[in-house]
Amino acid sequence: MNKQLKKVLQSKRDQHLEELKAFLRIPSISALSEHKQDVQQAAEWLAQALKQAGLENVQVLPTQGHPVVYADWLHAEGKPTVLIYGHYDVQPVDPLDLWETPPFEPDIRDNKIYARGASDDKGQVFMHIKAVETLLHTEGRLPVNIKFCLEGEEEIGSPNLDAFVAEHQELLAADVLVVSDTPMLERGKPTVCYGLRGLCGLQIDVRGPKGDLHSGLFGGGVQNPIHALVSILDSMRNAQGQITVQGFYDKVRPLTEEEKEAYRALQFDEEQVRKELDVPQLFGEAGYSFLERTWARPTLEINGIYGGFQGEGIKTVLPSEAHAKITCRLVPEQDPDEIARLIQQHIERHTPPGVTVTTQLFDKGKPFLTPFDHPAIQAAGRALQQAYGVSPAFTRMGGSIPIVETFHSLLNLPAVLMGFGLPNENFHAPNEHFHLENFDQGLVALCYYWFELEKALDQQ
């Protein structure tokens, strides 16, 4: 099967790339209302591609925003069912003048395909479709049942997908969720991601006098909102990088020894990171490595702070207000609503006299973790090793994909995050691209995975 599969994929490569180019030419920018019809066109293009691949029950299903594309193949009687999630919307392309070639005119150079969406996430969604198509055409069947759920709003925070999943639980019911929208650790190092951090975002608003005051007439006699804000923020973290909000760490699940060993085995070069970032030294919570800090430990970061005079020169003013934006990355068992409440309580306890403080809640998402030793995770590792010829990395990811936790909580699905992009492929930036070596090897890995998953879940 392996030799025949690779031969078929190789013979179809040029055709596949031309089809991918057609997909990438559609400017499906979900954030911009003028591209609403383009997003709809991309959904319809996907529906046609799924039908052509041999999928059934293909539907473009409406939401309050952009549609969800669904398809399935359910003829593997008694075998597990996989739900493949991805998105077909893309980020805006500005600044346009920094693109070497137009963002919606795909161009292949240096064995990379350049276009908006090439890596995030059209290229990887397309790979899943072609892997299923190849197996159906070569084997006449799939070793597992497959469902696709492809949305058009991921780049704007999936505002309608939670409701869609809740409404269509029977349609989307499965045994495992597979997502290809995460990066590999590095070039030549295929990666299975089994955990995501959650997110909690707040704005802190500090208000003092009813208007800006002359610092000579009132300085020293009235509380300065900027000083008060700095005091509040400084109280949230100590010199060892530990968060001092009472109760913040109470539910943090420690890393297992197996996870720690897997991280050590990666032989991650922290000094190289320091050089690339051009900083005197790395910094973070004491007692943890860089990978542990960024993948498996929670954070509290100040994203922006402003107030008072911002212009050239100096203005002797005592400002009437000051503001800060903070976000926390959360790890399994931490709840964003509870963390927001703990931070608000901390602010109340540490507010200096002479000002009033309010908070506004913004983005939030729950963290997610599939057990490291879950059969679906380990099966993904075996498939990647067969395709790439090297041992894969098993990682968590510092970022957040809140919808993954939604699938878990509503459908009780373990998630396998098996992405083929590289961290330096400029997703969300000009000159986004996708290395075609990972297009080629990733297609093979996905085909292998369905057979490995069948064996792994049959043994449970």
Short mmCIF file of C-alpha atoms in Angstrom, two decimals:
data_model
loop_
_atom_site.label_atom_id
_atom_site.label_comp_id
_atom_site.label_asym_id
_atom_site.label_seq_id
_atom_site.Cartn_x
_atom_site.Cartn_y
_atom_site.Cartn_z
CA MET A 1 0.00 0.00 0.00
CA ASN A 2 2.78 2.46 0.94
CA LYS A 3 4.59 2.40 -2.42
CA GLN A 4 1.37 2.56 -4.42
CA LEU A 5 0.09 5.44 -2.30
CA LYS A 6 3.23 7.51 -2.75
CA LYS A 7 3.25 6.78 -6.48
CA VAL A 8 -0.34 7.98 -6.85
CA LEU A 9 0.33 11.14 -4.84
CA GLN A 10 3.41 11.90 -6.91
CA SER A 11 1.55 11.40 -10.18
CA LYS A 12 -1.21 13.75 -9.03
CA ARG A 13 1.07 16.41 -7.54
CA ASP A 14 0.88 18.96 -10.35
CA GLN A 15 -2.88 18.59 -10.57
CA HIS A 16 -3.24 18.97 -6.82
CA LEU A 17 -1.15 22.14 -6.80
CA GLU A 18 -3.20 23.67 -9.60
CA GLU A 19 -6.37 22.92 -7.65
CA LEU A 20 -4.85 24.42 -4.50
CA LYS A 21 -3.96 27.56 -6.46
CA ALA A 22 -7.60 27.91 -7.52
CA PHE A 23 -8.66 27.69 -3.87
CA LEU A 24 -6.04 30.24 -2.81
CA ARG A 25 -7.17 32.73 -5.46
CA ILE A 26 -10.47 33.25 -3.63
CA PRO A 27 -10.01 36.26 -1.28
CA SER A 28 -12.07 34.80 1.58
CA ILE A 29 -11.26 37.49 4.16
CA SER A 30 -13.84 37.01 6.90
CA ALA A 31 -13.01 40.25 8.73
CA LEU A 32 -13.99 42.54 5.85
CA SER A 33 -17.63 42.85 4.87
CA GLU A 34 -16.78 43.61 1.25
CA HIS A 35 -15.47 40.04 0.96
CA LYS A 36 -18.66 38.34 2.18
CA GLN A 37 -19.38 36.93 -1.28
CA ASP A 38 -15.79 35.72 -1.58
CA VAL A 39 -16.14 33.79 1.69
CA GLN A 40 -19.35 32.25 0.33
CA GLN A 41 -17.55 31.37 -2.90
CA ALA A 42 -14.78 29.64 -0.95
CA ALA A 43 -17.37 27.58 0.93
CA GLU A 44 -18.99 26.51 -2.33
CA TRP A 45 -15.57 25.71 -3.84
CA LEU A 46 -14.86 23.46 -0.86
CA ALA A 47 -18.22 21.73 -1.17
CA GLN A 48 -17.46 20.88 -4.78
CA ALA A 49 -13.97 19.64 -3.90
CA LEU A 50 -15.39 17.39 -1.18
CA LYS A 51 -17.93 15.90 -3.61
CA GLN A 52 -15.18 15.33 -6.17
CA ALA A 53 -13.12 13.56 -3.51
CA GLY A 54 -15.90 11.05 -2.90
CA LEU A 55 -17.38 12.51 0.28
CA GLU A 56 -21.12 12.35 0.80
CA ASN A 57 -23.86 14.43 2.44
CA VAL A 58 -21.98 17.58 1.45
CA GLN A 59 -23.72 20.69 2.75
CA VAL A 60 -23.02 24.42 3.00
CA LEU A 61 -24.80 25.16 6.27
CA PRO A 62 -25.73 28.74 7.24
CA THR A 63 -24.83 30.43 10.52
CA GLN A 64 -25.47 33.96 11.75
CA GLY A 65 -22.29 34.84 9.86
CA HIS A 66 -20.30 32.87 7.30
CA PRO A 67 -21.33 29.26 6.53
CA VAL A 68 -19.94 25.95 7.75
CA VAL A 69 -19.13 23.28 5.15
CA TYR A 70 -19.97 19.71 6.19
CA ALA A 71 -19.29 16.38 4.48
CA ASP A 72 -18.88 12.76 5.54
CA TRP A 73 -18.01 9.21 4.51
CA LEU A 74 -19.55 6.73 6.96
CA HIS A 75 -19.15 3.25 5.48
CA ALA A 76 -16.46 1.83 7.82
CA GLU A 77 -18.89 -0.21 9.86
CA GLY A 78 -17.85 -0.72 13.47
CA LYS A 79 -14.84 1.56 13.06
CA PRO A 80 -14.16 4.87 14.84
CA THR A 81 -15.36 8.19 13.45
CA VAL A 82 -13.01 11.14 12.96
CA LEU A 83 -14.15 14.76 12.84
CA ILE A 84 -11.74 16.91 10.81
CA TYR A 85 -11.94 20.60 11.68
CA GLY A 86 -10.37 23.43 9.69
CA HIS A 87 -11.15 26.88 8.32
CA TYR A 88 -11.31 28.39 4.87
CA ASP A 89 -11.29 32.07 5.80
CA VAL A 90 -8.07 34.07 5.77
CA GLN A 91 -6.56 37.17 7.34
CA PRO A 92 -6.53 40.60 5.66
CA VAL A 93 -3.46 41.18 3.49
CA ASP A 94 -2.27 44.64 4.51
CA PRO A 95 0.32 46.07 4.20
CA LEU A 96 -0.05 45.13 0.54
CA ASP A 97 3.19 46.81 -0.57
CA LEU A 98 5.26 44.30 1.43
CA TRP A 99 4.08 41.32 -0.65
CA GLU A 100 6.63 40.21 -3.26
CA THR A 101 3.80 38.75 -5.37
CA PRO A 102 0.07 39.55 -5.07
CA PRO A 103 -1.49 37.71 -2.10
CA PHE A 104 -4.26 36.10 -4.14
CA GLU A 105 -2.13 35.18 -7.13
CA PRO A 106 -0.40 32.01 -5.87
CA ASP A 107 3.25 31.71 -6.86
CA ILE A 108 5.60 28.75 -6.41
CA ARG A 109 9.28 29.55 -5.86
CA ASP A 110 12.02 27.71 -3.96
CA ASN A 111 9.60 24.79 -3.46
CA LYS A 112 7.23 27.01 -1.48
CA ILE A 113 3.79 28.24 -2.48
CA TYR A 114 3.19 31.91 -1.68
CA ALA A 115 -0.36 33.23 -1.10
CA ARG A 116 -2.63 34.36 1.70
CA GLY A 117 -3.99 31.18 3.29
CA ALA A 118 -1.27 28.92 1.86
CA SER A 119 -0.32 27.73 5.34
CA ASP A 120 -3.14 29.10 7.50
CA ASP A 121 -5.31 27.16 6.84
CA LYS A 122 -6.39 26.55 3.25
CA GLY A 123 -3.32 24.53 2.30
CA GLN A 124 -3.76 22.17 5.24
CA VAL A 125 -7.53 21.81 4.79
CA PHE A 126 -6.88 20.99 1.13
CA MET A 127 -4.39 18.27 2.17
CA HIS A 128 -7.04 16.52 4.25
CA ILE A 129 -9.43 16.47 1.32
CA LYS A 130 -6.79 15.09 -1.04
CA ALA A 131 -5.68 12.44 1.46
CA VAL A 132 -9.25 11.13 1.68
CA GLU A 133 -9.67 11.35 -2.10
CA THR A 134 -6.44 9.41 -2.68
CA LEU A 135 -7.41 6.60 -0.31
CA LEU A 136 -10.88 6.28 -1.80
CA HIS A 137 -9.44 6.12 -5.31
CA THR A 138 -6.64 3.66 -4.47
CA GLU A 139 -8.23 1.51 -1.72
CA GLY A 140 -11.89 2.00 -2.56
CA ARG A 141 -12.60 2.65 1.11
CA LEU A 142 -11.40 4.42 4.23
CA PRO A 143 -10.22 2.56 7.34
CA VAL A 144 -12.24 4.92 9.56
CA ASN A 145 -15.37 7.00 9.20
CA ILE A 146 -14.69 10.64 8.33
CA LYS A 147 -16.61 13.88 8.90
CA PHE A 148 -15.52 17.37 7.86
CA CYS A 149 -16.48 20.57 9.67
CA LEU A 150 -14.88 23.55 7.90
CA GLU A 151 -15.74 27.05 9.05
CA GLY A 152 -15.40 30.52 7.58
CA GLU A 153 -14.93 32.61 10.73
CA GLU A 154 -11.86 31.30 12.55
CA GLU A 155 -9.83 34.41 11.79
CA ILE A 156 -12.44 36.57 13.55
CA GLY A 157 -12.70 34.35 16.63
CA SER A 158 -15.34 31.80 15.49
CA PRO A 159 -18.24 33.89 16.88
CA ASN A 160 -20.94 31.52 15.57
CA LEU A 161 -19.29 28.11 15.78
CA ASP A 162 -20.07 27.37 19.43
CA ALA A 163 -23.77 27.75 18.68
CA PHE A 164 -23.41 25.72 15.48
CA VAL A 165 -21.73 22.82 17.31
CA ALA A 166 -24.34 22.92 20.07
CA GLU A 167 -27.15 22.82 17.49
CA HIS A 168 -25.59 20.04 15.39
CA GLN A 169 -24.20 17.68 18.05
CA GLU A 170 -25.68 14.57 16.46
CA LEU A 171 -24.40 15.50 13.01
CA LEU A 172 -20.86 16.14 14.35
CA ALA A 173 -20.71 13.21 16.79
CA ALA A 174 -17.36 11.40 16.53
CA ASP A 175 -14.64 9.60 18.50
CA VAL A 176 -11.71 11.94 17.89
CA LEU A 177 -11.12 15.47 16.57
CA VAL A 178 -8.23 16.08 14.15
CA VAL A 179 -7.01 19.60 13.39
CA SER A 180 -4.21 20.70 11.07
CA ASP A 181 -3.83 24.36 12.02
CA THR A 182 -0.77 24.27 14.29
CA PRO A 183 2.91 24.56 13.34
CA MET A 184 5.59 21.91 13.35
CA LEU A 185 8.35 22.46 15.90
CA GLU A 186 10.87 23.24 13.16
CA ARG A 187 11.74 22.22 9.62
CA GLY A 188 12.24 18.47 9.38
CA LYS A 189 10.64 17.88 12.79
CA PRO A 190 7.01 16.73 12.44
CA THR A 191 4.95 17.53 15.49
CA VAL A 192 1.89 16.33 17.37
CA CYS A 193 0.40 18.99 19.62
CA TYR A 194 -1.70 17.63 22.47
CA GLY A 195 -2.38 20.74 24.54
CA LEU A 196 -3.38 24.38 24.11
CA ARG A 197 -3.35 27.22 26.57
CA GLY A 198 -6.54 29.12 27.25
CA LEU A 199 -7.01 32.87 27.28
CA CYS A 200 -8.39 35.55 29.57
CA GLY A 201 -8.18 39.23 28.56
CA LEU A 202 -9.02 42.34 30.59
CA GLN A 203 -8.71 46.10 30.42
CA ILE A 204 -8.00 48.03 33.62
CA ASP A 205 -9.33 51.61 33.77
CA VAL A 206 -8.05 53.90 36.56
CA ARG A 207 -9.70 57.27 37.09
CA GLY A 208 -8.70 60.11 39.38
CA PRO A 209 -9.68 63.80 39.16
CA LYS A 210 -12.45 64.94 36.83
CA GLY A 211 -9.89 66.37 34.38
CA ASP A 212 -6.15 66.70 33.79
CA LEU A 213 -4.47 68.90 36.41
CA HIS A 214 -1.43 71.21 36.47
CA SER A 215 1.32 69.14 38.11
CA GLY A 216 2.79 72.20 39.78
CA LEU A 217 -0.45 73.24 41.45
CA PHE A 218 -1.75 69.77 42.33
CA GLY A 219 1.23 67.36 42.13
CA GLY A 220 1.87 65.78 45.51
CA GLY A 221 -1.64 66.55 46.71
CA VAL A 222 -3.72 64.35 44.40
CA GLN A 223 -3.23 60.68 43.49
CA ASN A 224 -1.77 60.25 40.01
CA PRO A 225 -3.77 57.56 38.14
CA ILE A 226 -0.66 56.42 36.23
CA HIS A 227 1.25 55.87 39.49
CA ALA A 228 -1.76 53.99 40.85
CA LEU A 229 -1.97 51.81 37.75
CA VAL A 230 1.76 51.03 37.84
CA SER A 231 1.42 50.03 41.49
CA ILE A 232 -1.50 47.71 40.71
CA LEU A 233 0.31 46.07 37.79
CA ASP A 234 3.55 45.68 39.73
CA SER A 235 1.67 43.84 42.48
CA MET A 236 0.65 41.08 40.07
CA ARG A 237 4.07 39.51 39.50
CA ASN A 238 7.26 39.19 41.55
CA ALA A 239 10.92 39.36 40.58
CA GLN A 240 11.03 35.57 39.99
CA GLY A 241 8.37 35.79 37.29
CA GLN A 242 5.72 34.24 39.51
CA ILE A 243 2.16 35.57 39.42
CA THR A 244 1.10 36.85 42.84
CA VAL A 245 -2.67 36.96 42.28
CA GLN A 246 -4.14 34.95 45.16
CA GLY A 247 -5.46 31.58 43.95
CA PHE A 248 -4.04 31.95 40.42
CA TYR A 249 -2.05 28.67 40.53
CA ASP A 250 -4.49 26.67 42.66
CA LYS A 251 -5.80 24.46 39.84
CA VAL A 252 -2.67 24.25 37.67
CA ARG A 253 -1.93 20.65 36.77
CA PRO A 254 1.81 19.81 37.05
CA LEU A 255 3.69 18.30 34.14
CA THR A 256 4.11 14.53 34.21
CA GLU A 257 7.59 13.02 34.21
CA GLU A 258 6.87 11.58 30.74
CA GLU A 259 6.12 15.07 29.44
CA LYS A 260 9.23 16.55 31.02
CA GLU A 261 11.35 13.82 29.47
CA ALA A 262 9.74 14.39 26.06
CA TYR A 263 10.58 18.10 26.30
CA ARG A 264 14.18 17.39 27.33
CA ALA A 265 14.54 14.99 24.41
CA LEU A 266 13.80 17.84 22.00
CA GLN A 267 17.15 19.42 23.01
CA PHE A 268 15.65 22.86 22.50
CA ASP A 269 18.27 25.58 22.04
CA GLU A 270 17.30 28.41 24.39
CA GLU A 271 20.46 30.36 23.54
CA GLN A 272 19.48 30.40 19.89
CA VAL A 273 16.10 31.87 20.84
CA ARG A 274 17.85 34.55 22.91
CA LYS A 275 20.06 35.49 19.96
CA GLU A 276 17.16 35.56 17.49
CA LEU A 277 15.17 37.83 19.80
CA ASP A 278 18.25 40.00 20.49
CA VAL A 279 17.66 40.21 24.24
CA PRO A 280 20.32 40.10 27.01
CA GLN A 281 18.69 37.02 28.54
CA LEU A 282 15.45 35.06 28.58
CA PHE A 283 13.13 35.51 31.55
CA GLY A 284 10.21 33.68 33.04
CA GLU A 285 8.81 31.80 35.99
CA ALA A 286 11.67 30.46 38.11
CA GLY A 287 12.25 26.71 38.05
CA TYR A 288 10.97 26.02 34.53
CA SER A 289 12.55 25.73 31.10
CA PHE A 290 11.59 28.00 28.19
CA LEU A 291 9.39 25.26 26.67
CA GLU A 292 7.68 24.52 29.98
CA ARG A 293 7.04 28.24 30.55
CA THR A 294 5.59 28.82 27.08
CA TRP A 295 3.66 25.56 26.66
CA ALA A 296 2.55 24.32 30.07
CA ARG A 297 2.63 27.20 32.58
CA PRO A 298 0.12 30.06 32.89
CA THR A 299 1.08 33.68 32.30
CA LEU A 300 -0.08 37.20 33.01
CA GLU A 301 1.24 39.77 30.54
CA ILE A 302 0.72 43.52 30.16
CA ASN A 303 -0.10 44.07 26.48
CA GLY A 304 -0.44 47.83 26.55
CA ILE A 305 -0.45 50.77 28.96
CA TYR A 306 -1.45 54.35 28.27
CA GLY A 307 -2.52 57.60 29.89
CA GLY A 308 -1.48 61.22 30.19
CA PHE A 309 0.56 63.20 27.69
CA GLN A 310 1.89 61.20 24.73
CA GLY A 311 3.18 63.94 22.41
CA GLU A 312 6.66 65.24 21.62
CA GLY A 313 8.45 67.05 24.41
CA ILE A 314 6.95 67.33 27.89
CA LYS A 315 3.71 68.61 29.35
CA THR A 316 3.51 69.19 33.09
CA VAL A 317 0.21 67.46 33.61
CA LEU A 318 -1.24 65.20 36.27
CA PRO A 319 -3.51 62.97 34.14
CA SER A 320 -7.08 62.23 35.05
CA GLU A 321 -7.00 58.58 33.94
CA ALA A 322 -4.78 55.65 32.95
CA HIS A 323 -5.44 52.31 31.28
CA ALA A 324 -3.80 48.94 30.77
CA LYS A 325 -4.64 45.83 28.78
CA ILE A 326 -3.58 42.44 30.13
CA THR A 327 -3.99 38.88 28.93
CA CYS A 328 -3.44 35.60 30.72
CA ARG A 329 -2.58 32.36 28.99
CA LEU A 330 -4.14 29.55 30.98
CA VAL A 331 -3.38 25.84 31.36
CA PRO A 332 -5.69 22.84 31.91
CA GLU A 333 -8.09 23.09 34.87
CA GLN A 334 -7.90 26.90 34.93
CA ASP A 335 -11.20 28.57 34.06
CA PRO A 336 -11.03 32.00 32.36
CA ASP A 337 -14.08 33.30 34.25
CA GLU A 338 -12.58 32.29 37.59
CA ILE A 339 -9.20 33.79 36.70
CA ALA A 340 -10.88 37.07 35.70
CA ARG A 341 -12.67 37.13 39.08
CA LEU A 342 -9.42 36.47 40.97
CA ILE A 343 -7.68 39.30 39.11
CA GLN A 344 -10.56 41.69 39.83
CA GLN A 345 -10.39 40.78 43.52
CA HIS A 346 -6.63 41.33 43.47
CA ILE A 347 -7.12 44.78 41.92
CA GLU A 348 -9.64 45.72 44.60
CA ARG A 349 -7.18 44.70 47.33
CA HIS A 350 -4.29 46.63 45.74
CA THR A 351 -5.99 49.84 44.59
CA PRO A 352 -4.21 52.85 46.11
CA PRO A 353 -6.32 55.59 47.70
CA GLY A 354 -7.56 58.49 45.62
CA VAL A 355 -8.63 56.65 42.46
CA THR A 356 -11.44 54.39 41.27
CA VAL A 357 -10.73 51.30 39.19
CA THR A 358 -13.00 49.36 36.85
CA THR A 359 -12.28 46.41 34.56
CA GLN A 360 -13.63 45.34 31.18
CA LEU A 361 -13.52 41.68 30.10
CA PHE A 362 -12.45 40.81 26.59
CA ASP A 363 -11.36 37.59 24.85
CA LYS A 364 -11.57 34.36 26.74
CA GLY A 365 -11.08 30.69 25.91
CA LYS A 366 -10.63 27.55 27.93
CA PRO A 367 -7.39 25.56 27.82
CA PHE A 368 -7.34 22.05 26.43
CA LEU A 369 -5.29 18.90 26.97
CA THR A 370 -5.51 15.43 25.46
CA PRO A 371 -3.56 12.95 27.62
CA PHE A 372 -0.04 12.51 26.28
CA ASP A 373 -0.44 8.72 26.13
CA HIS A 374 -3.85 8.75 24.41
CA PRO A 375 -3.93 6.15 21.59
CA ALA A 376 -4.95 8.76 19.00
CA ILE A 377 -1.95 10.94 19.94
CA GLN A 378 0.51 8.06 19.79
CA ALA A 379 -0.97 6.84 16.48
CA ALA A 380 -0.32 10.30 15.00
CA GLY A 381 3.30 10.02 16.09
CA ARG A 382 3.70 6.67 14.34
CA ALA A 383 2.16 7.99 11.12
CA LEU A 384 4.48 11.01 11.10
CA GLN A 385 7.51 8.85 11.73
CA GLN A 386 6.61 6.61 8.78
CA ALA A 387 6.13 9.57 6.46
CA TYR A 388 9.10 11.70 7.55
CA GLY A 389 11.55 9.01 8.63
CA VAL A 390 12.33 10.78 11.93
CA SER A 391 10.90 10.67 15.43
CA PRO A 392 8.18 13.29 15.85
CA ALA A 393 7.98 15.87 18.60
CA PHE A 394 5.12 15.77 21.09
CA THR A 395 4.37 19.29 22.26
CA ARG A 396 1.88 21.59 23.79
CA MET A 397 1.30 25.01 22.22
CA GLY A 398 1.47 28.37 23.93
CA GLY A 399 -1.37 29.84 21.89
CA SER A 400 -5.10 29.25 22.05
CA ILE A 401 -7.72 27.71 19.76
CA PRO A 402 -10.86 28.07 21.91
CA ILE A 403 -13.05 26.06 19.55
CA VAL A 404 -11.06 22.90 20.31
CA GLU A 405 -12.26 23.04 23.90
CA THR A 406 -15.81 23.57 22.62
CA PHE A 407 -15.65 20.33 20.64
CA HIS A 408 -14.35 18.60 23.74
CA SER A 409 -16.95 19.95 26.16
CA LEU A 410 -19.97 19.50 23.85
CA LEU A 411 -18.97 16.35 21.98
CA ASN A 412 -16.49 14.80 24.45
CA LEU A 413 -13.78 14.56 21.79
CA PRO A 414 -10.06 14.10 22.39
CA ALA A 415 -8.13 16.34 19.98
CA VAL A 416 -5.11 15.56 17.84
CA LEU A 417 -3.44 18.75 16.57
CA MET A 418 -1.32 17.57 13.67
CA GLY A 419 -0.19 20.59 11.69
CA PHE A 420 2.27 20.84 8.81
CA GLY A 421 3.06 24.54 8.69
CA LEU A 422 6.33 26.01 9.94
CA PRO A 423 6.59 28.82 12.51
CA ASN A 424 8.34 31.15 10.02
CA GLU A 425 5.80 30.87 7.17
CA ASN A 426 4.40 34.37 7.77
CA PHE A 427 0.82 33.40 8.48
CA HIS A 428 -1.07 36.65 9.30
CA ALA A 429 1.77 38.60 7.65
CA PRO A 430 2.87 39.57 4.12
CA ASN A 431 4.42 36.80 1.99
CA GLU A 432 2.63 33.93 3.71
CA HIS A 433 3.88 30.66 2.25
CA PHE A 434 3.81 26.89 2.70
CA HIS A 435 6.80 24.59 2.25
CA LEU A 436 5.84 22.01 -0.37
CA GLU A 437 8.05 19.36 1.23
CA ASN A 438 5.48 19.35 4.04
CA PHE A 439 2.64 19.35 1.54
CA ASP A 440 4.13 16.18 0.06
CA GLN A 441 5.14 14.39 3.25
CA GLY A 442 2.09 15.62 5.12
CA LEU A 443 -0.24 14.07 2.56
CA VAL A 444 1.50 10.73 3.07
CA ALA A 445 1.33 11.12 6.85
CA LEU A 446 -2.41 11.83 6.80
CA CYS A 447 -3.07 8.77 4.66
CA TYR A 448 -1.01 6.60 7.05
CA TYR A 449 -2.71 8.12 10.06
CA TRP A 450 -6.17 6.80 9.30
CA PHE A 451 -4.81 3.24 9.26
CA GLU A 452 -2.80 3.78 12.45
CA LEU A 453 -5.84 5.32 14.13
CA GLU A 454 -8.03 2.40 13.14
CA LYS A 455 -5.60 -0.04 14.78
CA ALA A 456 -5.07 2.12 17.88
CA LEU A 457 -8.74 2.71 18.65
CA ASP A 458 -9.73 -0.89 17.82
CA GLN A 459 -7.36 -1.99 20.60
CA GLN A 460 -9.03 0.17 23.26
#
